[in-house]
C-alpha atoms as a printed R data frame, in Angstrom:
    type eleno elety resid chain resno       x       y       z
1   ATOM     1    CA   UNK     A     1 -14.031 -22.319  43.181
2   ATOM     2    CA   UNK     A     2 -13.471 -18.709  42.111
3   ATOM     3    CA   UNK     A     3 -10.308 -19.671  40.259
4   ATOM     4    CA   UNK     A     4 -12.136 -22.372  38.350
5   ATOM     5    CA   UNK     A     5 -14.737 -19.841  37.182
6   ATOM     6    CA   UNK     A     6 -11.993 -17.439  36.091
7   ATOM     7    CA   UNK     A     7 -10.278 -20.240  34.189
8   ATOM     8    CA   UNK     A     8 -13.504 -21.157  32.540
9   ATOM     9    CA   UNK     A     9 -14.099 -17.524  31.414
10  ATOM    10    CA   UNK     A    10 -10.585 -17.380  29.971
11  ATOM    11    CA   UNK     A    11 -11.213 -20.596  28.049
12  ATOM    12    CA   UNK     A    12 -14.453 -19.237  26.702
13  ATOM    13    CA   UNK     A    13 -12.828 -15.931  25.595
14  ATOM    14    CA   UNK     A    14  -9.917 -17.831  23.958
15  ATOM    15    CA   UNK     A    15 -12.463 -20.119  22.237
16  ATOM    16    CA   UNK     A    16 -14.357 -17.200  20.942
17  ATOM    17    CA   UNK     A    17 -11.176 -15.473  19.672
18  ATOM    18    CA   UNK     A    18 -10.179 -18.700  17.897
19  ATOM    19    CA   UNK     A    19 -13.576 -18.950  16.278
20  ATOM    20    CA   UNK     A    20 -13.535 -15.369  15.189
21  ATOM    21    CA   UNK     A    21 -10.010 -15.794  13.769
22  ATOM    22    CA   UNK     A    22 -10.911 -18.942  11.891
23  ATOM    23    CA   UNK     A    23 -14.020 -17.192  10.569
24  ATOM    24    CA   UNK     A    24 -12.042 -14.241   9.382
25  ATOM    25    CA   UNK     A    25  -9.461 -16.431   7.709
26  ATOM    26    CA   UNK     A    26 -12.168 -18.437   6.028
27  ATOM    27    CA   UNK     A    27 -13.901 -15.272   4.835
28  ATOM    28    CA   UNK     A    28 -10.631 -14.003   3.390
29  ATOM    29    CA   UNK     A    29  -9.930 -17.166   1.420
30  ATOM    30    CA   UNK     A    30 -13.547 -17.495   0.292
31  ATOM    31    CA   UNK     A    31 -13.691 -13.921  -0.968
32  ATOM    32    CA   UNK     A    32 -10.292 -14.207  -2.620
33  ATOM    33    CA   UNK     A    33 -11.453 -17.377  -4.370
34  ATOM    34    CA   UNK     A    34 -14.679 -15.708  -5.390
35  ATOM    35    CA   UNK     A    35 -12.778 -12.848  -7.046
36  ATOM    36    CA   UNK     A    36 -10.262 -15.086  -8.865
37  ATOM    37    CA   UNK     A    37 -12.004 -14.475 -12.268
38  ATOM    38    CA   UNK     A    38 -12.699 -10.834 -11.653
39  ATOM    39    CA   UNK     A    39 -10.227  -9.879 -14.404
40  ATOM    40    CA   UNK     A    40 -12.654 -11.370 -16.958
41  ATOM    41    CA   UNK     A    41 -15.392  -8.831 -15.965
42  ATOM    42    CA   UNK     A    42 -17.962 -10.707 -17.980
43  ATOM    43    CA   UNK     A    43 -20.800  -9.152 -15.993
44  ATOM    44    CA   UNK     A    44 -20.033  -5.589 -17.114
45  ATOM    45    CA   UNK     A    45 -19.824  -5.456 -20.917
46  ATOM    46    CA   UNK     A    46 -19.091  -1.954 -22.260
47  ATOM    47    CA   UNK     A    47 -21.803  -0.172 -24.299
48  ATOM    48    CA   UNK     A    48 -20.617   2.109 -27.106
49  ATOM    49    CA   UNK     A    49 -22.796   4.884 -28.398
50  ATOM    50    CA   UNK     A    50 -22.348   7.841 -30.819
51  ATOM    51    CA   UNK     A    51 -24.649  10.504 -29.521
52  ATOM    52    CA   UNK     A    52 -25.574  11.529 -33.086
53  ATOM    53    CA   UNK     A    53 -25.929   8.221 -34.938
54  ATOM    54    CA   UNK     A    54 -26.279   5.790 -32.037
55  ATOM    55    CA   UNK     A    55 -24.094   3.385 -34.037
56  ATOM    56    CA   UNK     A    56 -21.537   1.329 -32.164
57  ATOM    57    CA   UNK     A    57 -18.369   3.316 -31.527
58  ATOM    58    CA   UNK     A    58 -16.789   3.902 -28.040
59  ATOM    59    CA   UNK     A    59 -17.931   5.710 -24.685
60  ATOM    60    CA   UNK     A    60 -17.208   5.491 -20.480
61  ATOM    61    CA   UNK     A    61 -19.454   6.415 -17.592
62  ATOM    62    CA   UNK     A    62 -19.288   4.375 -14.347
63  ATOM    63    CA   UNK     A    63 -23.005   4.578 -13.658
64  ATOM    64    CA   UNK     A    64 -22.687   8.201 -12.471
65  ATOM    65    CA   UNK     A    65 -25.818  10.087 -11.317
66  ATOM    66    CA   UNK     A    66 -24.515  13.600 -12.073
67  ATOM    67    CA   UNK     A    67 -24.016  15.292 -15.442
68  ATOM    68    CA   UNK     A    68 -20.859  13.341 -16.412
69  ATOM    69    CA   UNK     A    69 -22.582  11.593 -19.341
70  ATOM    70    CA   UNK     A    70 -24.049  14.848 -20.740
71  ATOM    71    CA   UNK     A    71 -20.711  16.631 -20.540
72  ATOM    72    CA   UNK     A    72 -18.974  13.624 -22.161
73  ATOM    73    CA   UNK     A    73 -21.420  13.640 -25.090
74  ATOM    74    CA   UNK     A    74 -20.934  17.397 -25.475
75  ATOM    75    CA   UNK     A    75 -17.228  16.769 -25.972
76  ATOM    76    CA   UNK     A    76 -17.944  14.002 -28.463
77  ATOM    77    CA   UNK     A    77 -20.198  16.320 -30.521
78  ATOM    78    CA   UNK     A    78 -17.576  19.045 -30.421
79  ATOM    79    CA   UNK     A    79 -14.487  16.959 -31.207
80  ATOM    80    CA   UNK     A    80 -16.058  13.916 -32.971
81  ATOM    81    CA   UNK     A    81 -15.793  10.240 -31.953
82  ATOM    82    CA   UNK     A    82 -12.421   9.989 -33.753
83  ATOM    83    CA   UNK     A    83 -10.965  12.025 -30.853
84  ATOM    84    CA   UNK     A    84 -13.269  11.480 -27.873
85  ATOM    85    CA   UNK     A    85 -14.899   8.140 -26.952
86  ATOM    86    CA   UNK     A    86 -17.172   7.373 -24.083
87  ATOM    87    CA   UNK     A    87 -17.837   3.945 -22.365
88  ATOM    88    CA   UNK     A    88 -21.098   3.406 -20.523
89  ATOM    89    CA   UNK     A    89 -20.992   0.808 -17.802
90  ATOM    90    CA   UNK     A    90 -24.663   1.150 -16.899
91  ATOM    91    CA   UNK     A    91 -24.184   0.965 -13.146
92  ATOM    92    CA   UNK     A    92 -21.352   1.842 -10.720
93  ATOM    93    CA   UNK     A    93 -18.625  -0.841 -10.696
94  ATOM    94    CA   UNK     A    94 -15.822   1.164  -9.133
95  ATOM    95    CA   UNK     A    95 -12.890   3.399 -10.217
96  ATOM    96    CA   UNK     A    96 -10.679   0.381 -10.966
97  ATOM    97    CA   UNK     A    97 -13.261  -1.188 -13.261
98  ATOM    98    CA   UNK     A    98 -13.955   2.054 -15.093
99  ATOM    99    CA   UNK     A    99 -10.245   2.747 -15.660
100 ATOM   100    CA   UNK     A   100  -9.639  -0.878 -16.773
101 ATOM   101    CA   UNK     A   101 -12.363  -0.584 -19.414
102 ATOM   102    CA   UNK     A   102 -11.059   2.735 -20.607
103 ATOM   103    CA   UNK     A   103  -7.489   1.477 -20.849
104 ATOM   104    CA   UNK     A   104  -8.388  -1.644 -22.771
105 ATOM   105    CA   UNK     A   105 -10.505   0.320 -25.228
106 ATOM   106    CA   UNK     A   106  -7.878   3.021 -25.772
107 ATOM   107    CA   UNK     A   107  -5.951   3.354 -29.044
108 ATOM   108    CA   UNK     A   108  -2.935   5.553 -28.239
109 ATOM   109    CA   UNK     A   109   0.640   4.545 -27.905
110 ATOM   110    CA   UNK     A   110   0.769   6.184 -24.477
111 ATOM   111    CA   UNK     A   111  -2.299   5.958 -22.186
112 ATOM   112    CA   UNK     A   112  -2.857   8.484 -19.463
113 ATOM   113    CA   UNK     A   113  -5.307   8.139 -16.520
114 ATOM   114    CA   UNK     A   114  -6.163  11.149 -14.414
115 ATOM   115    CA   UNK     A   115  -8.820  12.063 -11.836
116 ATOM   116    CA   UNK     A   116 -11.644  14.198 -13.239
117 ATOM   117    CA   UNK     A   117 -11.470  16.594 -10.243
118 ATOM   118    CA   UNK     A   118  -8.617  18.380 -11.825
119 ATOM   119    CA   UNK     A   119  -6.338  18.098  -8.680
120 ATOM   120    CA   UNK     A   120  -3.390  17.348 -10.910
121 ATOM   121    CA   UNK     A   121  -2.238  19.796 -13.599
122 ATOM   122    CA   UNK     A   122  -2.883  18.058 -16.964
123 ATOM   123    CA   UNK     A   123   0.156  19.811 -18.426
124 ATOM   124    CA   UNK     A   124   2.324  17.476 -16.286
125 ATOM   125    CA   UNK     A   125   1.558  14.733 -18.745
126 ATOM   126    CA   UNK     A   126   4.573  16.084 -20.783
127 ATOM   127    CA   UNK     A   127   6.830  15.332 -17.791
128 ATOM   128    CA   UNK     A   128   5.538  11.708 -17.744
129 ATOM   129    CA   UNK     A   129   5.727  11.368 -21.482
130 ATOM   130    CA   UNK     A   130   9.274  12.651 -21.656
131 ATOM   131    CA   UNK     A   131  10.427  10.232 -18.928
132 ATOM   132    CA   UNK     A   132   8.667   7.306 -20.581
133 ATOM   133    CA   UNK     A   133  10.251   8.146 -23.942
134 ATOM   134    CA   UNK     A   134  13.707   8.373 -22.316
135 ATOM   135    CA   UNK     A   135  13.372   4.997 -20.613
136 ATOM   136    CA   UNK     A   136  11.860   3.419 -23.777
137 ATOM   137    CA   UNK     A   137  14.944   4.491 -25.776
138 ATOM   138    CA   UNK     A   138  17.211   2.941 -23.202
139 ATOM   139    CA   UNK     A   139  15.143  -0.347 -23.085
140 ATOM   140    CA   UNK     A   140  15.333  -0.368 -26.925
141 ATOM   141    CA   UNK     A   141  19.125   0.066 -26.563
142 ATOM   142    CA   UNK     A   142  19.537   2.547 -29.310
143 ATOM   143    CA   UNK     A   143  20.064   5.666 -27.289
144 ATOM   144    CA   UNK     A   144  18.989   8.926 -29.002
145 ATOM   145    CA   UNK     A   145  18.950   7.207 -32.381
146 ATOM   146    CA   UNK     A   146  15.868   5.198 -31.309
147 ATOM   147    CA   UNK     A   147  13.545   8.049 -32.314
148 ATOM   148    CA   UNK     A   148  14.921   7.781 -35.857
149 ATOM   149    CA   UNK     A   149  14.733   3.946 -36.050
150 ATOM   150    CA   UNK     A   150  11.756   2.709 -38.049
151 ATOM   151    CA   UNK     A   151  11.481  -0.319 -35.787
152 ATOM   152    CA   UNK     A   152  11.154   1.722 -32.617
153 ATOM   153    CA   UNK     A   153   7.639   2.106 -31.221
154 ATOM   154    CA   UNK     A   154   7.216   3.331 -27.648
155 ATOM   155    CA   UNK     A   155   3.905   1.462 -27.429
156 ATOM   156    CA   UNK     A   156   5.681  -1.890 -27.763
157 ATOM   157    CA   UNK     A   157   7.901  -1.379 -24.721
158 ATOM   158    CA   UNK     A   158   6.104  -1.973 -21.393
159 ATOM   159    CA   UNK     A   159   6.661   1.043 -19.075
160 ATOM   160    CA   UNK     A   160   4.554   2.632 -16.367
161 ATOM   161    CA   UNK     A   161   4.837   6.157 -14.941
162 ATOM   162    CA   UNK     A   162   3.213   7.064 -11.629
163 ATOM   163    CA   UNK     A   163   2.572  10.723 -10.927
164 ATOM   164    CA   UNK     A   164   3.543  11.464  -7.302
165 ATOM   165    CA   UNK     A   165   2.612  13.820  -4.478
166 ATOM   166    CA   UNK     A   166   5.357  12.373  -2.208
167 ATOM   167    CA   UNK     A   167   7.328  15.679  -2.384
168 ATOM   168    CA   UNK     A   168   4.303  17.422  -0.739
169 ATOM   169    CA   UNK     A   169   4.115  14.931   2.190
170 ATOM   170    CA   UNK     A   170   5.773  17.155   4.749
171 ATOM   171    CA   UNK     A   171   3.321  19.991   4.060
172 ATOM   172    CA   UNK     A   172   0.391  17.584   4.069
173 ATOM   173    CA   UNK     A   173   1.370  16.081   7.467
174 ATOM   174    CA   UNK     A   174   1.460  19.588   8.861
175 ATOM   175    CA   UNK     A   175  -2.019  20.553   7.668
176 ATOM   176    CA   UNK     A   176  -3.987  17.322   7.955
177 ATOM   177    CA   UNK     A   177  -5.755  16.314  11.115
178 ATOM   178    CA   UNK     A   178  -3.919  13.832  13.301
179 ATOM   179    CA   UNK     A   179  -6.272  10.978  12.727
180 ATOM   180    CA   UNK     A   180  -5.925  11.310   8.932
181 ATOM   181    CA   UNK     A   181  -2.184  11.178   9.276
182 ATOM   182    CA   UNK     A   182  -2.471   8.078  11.414
183 ATOM   183    CA   UNK     A   183  -4.790   6.340   8.935
184 ATOM   184    CA   UNK     A   184  -2.642   7.252   5.931
185 ATOM   185    CA   UNK     A   185   0.583   6.117   7.623
186 ATOM   186    CA   UNK     A   186  -1.043   2.798   8.523
187 ATOM   187    CA   UNK     A   187  -2.331   2.483   4.978
188 ATOM   188    CA   UNK     A   188   1.115   3.149   3.551
189 ATOM   189    CA   UNK     A   189   2.569   0.422   5.820
190 ATOM   190    CA   UNK     A   190  -0.003  -2.112   4.614
191 ATOM   191    CA   UNK     A   191   0.667  -1.129   1.003
192 ATOM   192    CA   UNK     A   192   4.431  -1.715   1.646
193 ATOM   193    CA   UNK     A   193   3.665  -5.164   3.026
194 ATOM   194    CA   UNK     A   194   1.241  -6.035   0.202
195 ATOM   195    CA   UNK     A   195   3.102  -4.740  -2.897
196 ATOM   196    CA   UNK     A   196   6.612  -4.018  -1.597
197 ATOM   197    CA   UNK     A   197   8.700  -0.878  -1.930
198 ATOM   198    CA   UNK     A   198   9.309   1.149  -5.100
199 ATOM   199    CA   UNK     A   199   6.392   3.709  -5.291
200 ATOM   200    CA   UNK     A   200   5.896   6.053  -2.395
201 ATOM   201    CA   UNK     A   201   2.610   7.464  -3.647
202 ATOM   202    CA   UNK     A   202   0.514   4.703  -5.124
203 ATOM   203    CA   UNK     A   203  -2.816   6.545  -4.932
204 ATOM   204    CA   UNK     A   204  -2.146   9.655  -7.060
205 ATOM   205    CA   UNK     A   205  -4.730   9.598  -9.874
206 ATOM   206    CA   UNK     A   206  -2.246  10.591 -12.567
207 ATOM   207    CA   UNK     A   207  -0.576   7.662 -14.325
208 ATOM   208    CA   UNK     A   208   0.706   6.858 -17.755
209 ATOM   209    CA   UNK     A   209   1.313   3.490 -19.421
210 ATOM   210    CA   UNK     A   210   2.606   2.406 -22.736
211 ATOM   211    CA   UNK     A   211  -0.005   0.369 -24.616
212 ATOM   212    CA   UNK     A   212   1.887  -2.940 -24.082
213 ATOM   213    CA   UNK     A   213   2.183  -2.223 -20.394
214 ATOM   214    CA   UNK     A   214  -1.547  -1.378 -20.140
215 ATOM   215    CA   UNK     A   215  -2.506  -4.645 -21.931
216 ATOM   216    CA   UNK     A   216  -0.419  -6.727 -19.534
217 ATOM   217    CA   UNK     A   217  -1.636  -4.945 -16.371
218 ATOM   218    CA   UNK     A   218  -5.289  -4.225 -17.023
219 ATOM   219    CA   UNK     A   219  -6.125  -7.697 -18.335
220 ATOM   220    CA   UNK     A   220  -5.116  -9.058 -14.897
221 ATOM   221    CA   UNK     A   221  -6.392  -6.643 -12.176
222 ATOM   222    CA   UNK     A   222  -9.114  -7.973  -9.947
223 ATOM   223    CA   UNK     A   223  -9.692  -5.076  -7.624
224 ATOM   224    CA   UNK     A   224 -12.468  -2.798  -8.922
225 ATOM   225    CA   UNK     A   225 -12.285   0.051  -6.528
226 ATOM   226    CA   UNK     A   226  -9.715   2.247  -4.781
227 ATOM   227    CA   UNK     A   227  -6.915  -0.306  -4.299
228 ATOM   228    CA   UNK     A   228  -6.435  -1.245  -7.927
229 ATOM   229    CA   UNK     A   229  -3.417   1.248  -7.881
230 ATOM   230    CA   UNK     A   230  -1.632  -0.982  -5.421
231 ATOM   231    CA   UNK     A   231  -2.419  -4.046  -7.479
232 ATOM   232    CA   UNK     A   232  -0.870  -2.246 -10.492
233 ATOM   233    CA   UNK     A   233   2.360  -1.856  -8.586
234 ATOM   234    CA   UNK     A   234   2.342  -5.544  -7.570
235 ATOM   235    CA   UNK     A   235   1.697  -6.579 -11.218
236 ATOM   236    CA   UNK     A   236   4.431  -4.244 -12.527
237 ATOM   237    CA   UNK     A   237   6.897  -6.031 -10.258
238 ATOM   238    CA   UNK     A   238   5.608  -9.421 -11.308
239 ATOM   239    CA   UNK     A   239   6.049  -8.601 -15.021
240 ATOM   240    CA   UNK     A   240   9.304  -6.694 -14.519
241 ATOM   241    CA   UNK     A   241   7.709  -3.541 -15.972
242 ATOM   242    CA   UNK     A   242   9.881  -0.485 -15.160
243 ATOM   243    CA   UNK     A   243   8.038   1.977 -12.778
244 ATOM   244    CA   UNK     A   244   8.807   5.631 -12.785
245 ATOM   245    CA   UNK     A   245   7.678   7.907  -9.995
246 ATOM   246    CA   UNK     A   246   7.499  11.478 -11.164
247 ATOM   247    CA   UNK     A   247   6.600  14.475  -9.045
248 ATOM   248    CA   UNK     A   248   3.497  16.379 -10.346
249 ATOM   249    CA   UNK     A   249   1.808  19.615  -9.391
250 ATOM   250    CA   UNK     A   250  -1.217  18.868  -7.215
251 ATOM   251    CA   UNK     A   251  -3.757  20.925  -5.388
252 ATOM   252    CA   UNK     A   252  -6.364  20.117  -2.782
253 ATOM   253    CA   UNK     A   253  -9.903  19.938  -4.279
254 ATOM   254    CA   UNK     A   254 -12.800  20.390  -1.807
255 ATOM   255    CA   UNK     A   255 -14.988  17.302  -1.621
256 ATOM   256    CA   UNK     A   256 -12.602  14.994  -3.420
257 ATOM   257    CA   UNK     A   257 -10.899  13.478  -0.391
258 ATOM   258    CA   UNK     A   258 -11.109   9.772   0.386
259 ATOM   259    CA   UNK     A   259 -13.540   9.131   3.250
260 ATOM   260    CA   UNK     A   260 -11.617   7.765   6.273
261 ATOM   261    CA   UNK     A   261 -14.446   5.292   6.688
262 ATOM   262    CA   UNK     A   262 -13.443   3.646   3.391
263 ATOM   263    CA   UNK     A   263  -9.933   2.856   4.857
264 ATOM   264    CA   UNK     A   264 -11.146  -0.511   6.370
265 ATOM   265    CA   UNK     A   265 -12.546  -1.620   2.945
266 ATOM   266    CA   UNK     A   266  -9.189  -0.646   1.300
267 ATOM   267    CA   UNK     A   267  -7.303  -2.721   3.848
268 ATOM   268    CA   UNK     A   268  -9.698  -5.591   3.296
269 ATOM   269    CA   UNK     A   269  -9.001  -5.523  -0.433
270 ATOM   270    CA   UNK     A   270  -5.208  -5.422   0.105
271 ATOM   271    CA   UNK     A   271  -5.499  -8.543   2.247
272 ATOM   272    CA   UNK     A   272  -7.578 -10.240  -0.489
273 ATOM   273    CA   UNK     A   273  -4.958  -9.254  -2.996
274 ATOM   274    CA   UNK     A   274  -2.122 -10.655  -1.005
275 ATOM   275    CA   UNK     A   275  -3.888 -13.950  -0.389
276 ATOM   276    CA   UNK     A   276  -5.097 -14.238  -3.908
277 ATOM   277    CA   UNK     A   277  -1.706 -13.853  -5.614
278 ATOM   278    CA   UNK     A   278   0.365 -15.533  -3.009
279 ATOM   279    CA   UNK     A   279  -1.799 -18.677  -2.945
280 ATOM   280    CA   UNK     A   280  -1.968 -18.517  -6.798
281 ATOM   281    CA   UNK     A   281  -5.794 -18.440  -6.684
282 ATOM   282    CA   UNK     A   282  -5.465 -15.278  -8.772
283 ATOM   283    CA   UNK     A   283  -3.584 -16.603 -11.869
284 ATOM   284    CA   UNK     A   284  -1.765 -13.971 -13.983
285 ATOM   285    CA   UNK     A   285  -2.211 -14.106 -17.686
286 ATOM   286    CA   UNK     A   286   0.930 -13.485 -19.682
């Protein structure tokens, strides 16, 4: 009689596990399907304001509650809207959404994204720009003469450059707490499974794109928050866009670390990305 009860308990536990697993799989597919049109972003139109005339020009603030907008307007007043533009999203939509809006409203041949905390030395943009220019000349197949060819425009050649802190990893492992190292190693493994090899440091907030690369990538990204970087790697591979990983100077900024509690949400988004693209629910616009 006792063995019958044990067997029944095992059956109950297995049944519960199956129900939970089916529920999780259903939730993943439902959420991936729900986000299939996220690249349209129709619910978050950009608002452009000139702080002096209030006529439509360009401006970006991801619904911040600090003094970001005030500081941005001060720069606009100082340097004019021809040099500094700001986009107001009204409410917080996430880092990925804010950068997407900024990239698609930018006018330069080379577009740089960097975190506002100043962790990366902005002077390193020259390193990224030089590498992009070098690869662009090779892609154009004119060698050094490309810079003198009237048909050569670096903006027309899709290239992406990823600033990287991978060269600092050994030092970081020695100074970080063990659980942060465990979480980051696990995250890197999931990134490898989701996007494949190629970029060791996907999360460094210092990246440069040619305008043609930015148009291809940022019209397709669905992830609005921290994992959009991984989605960029996936899309670069899909489009065959060259990816350069370039070491940059980086320093720890107090208060700017990713909260370990956000790791589960990041893993969830990576699972959604994998399911969305691999089932073709997330269609890529070319």
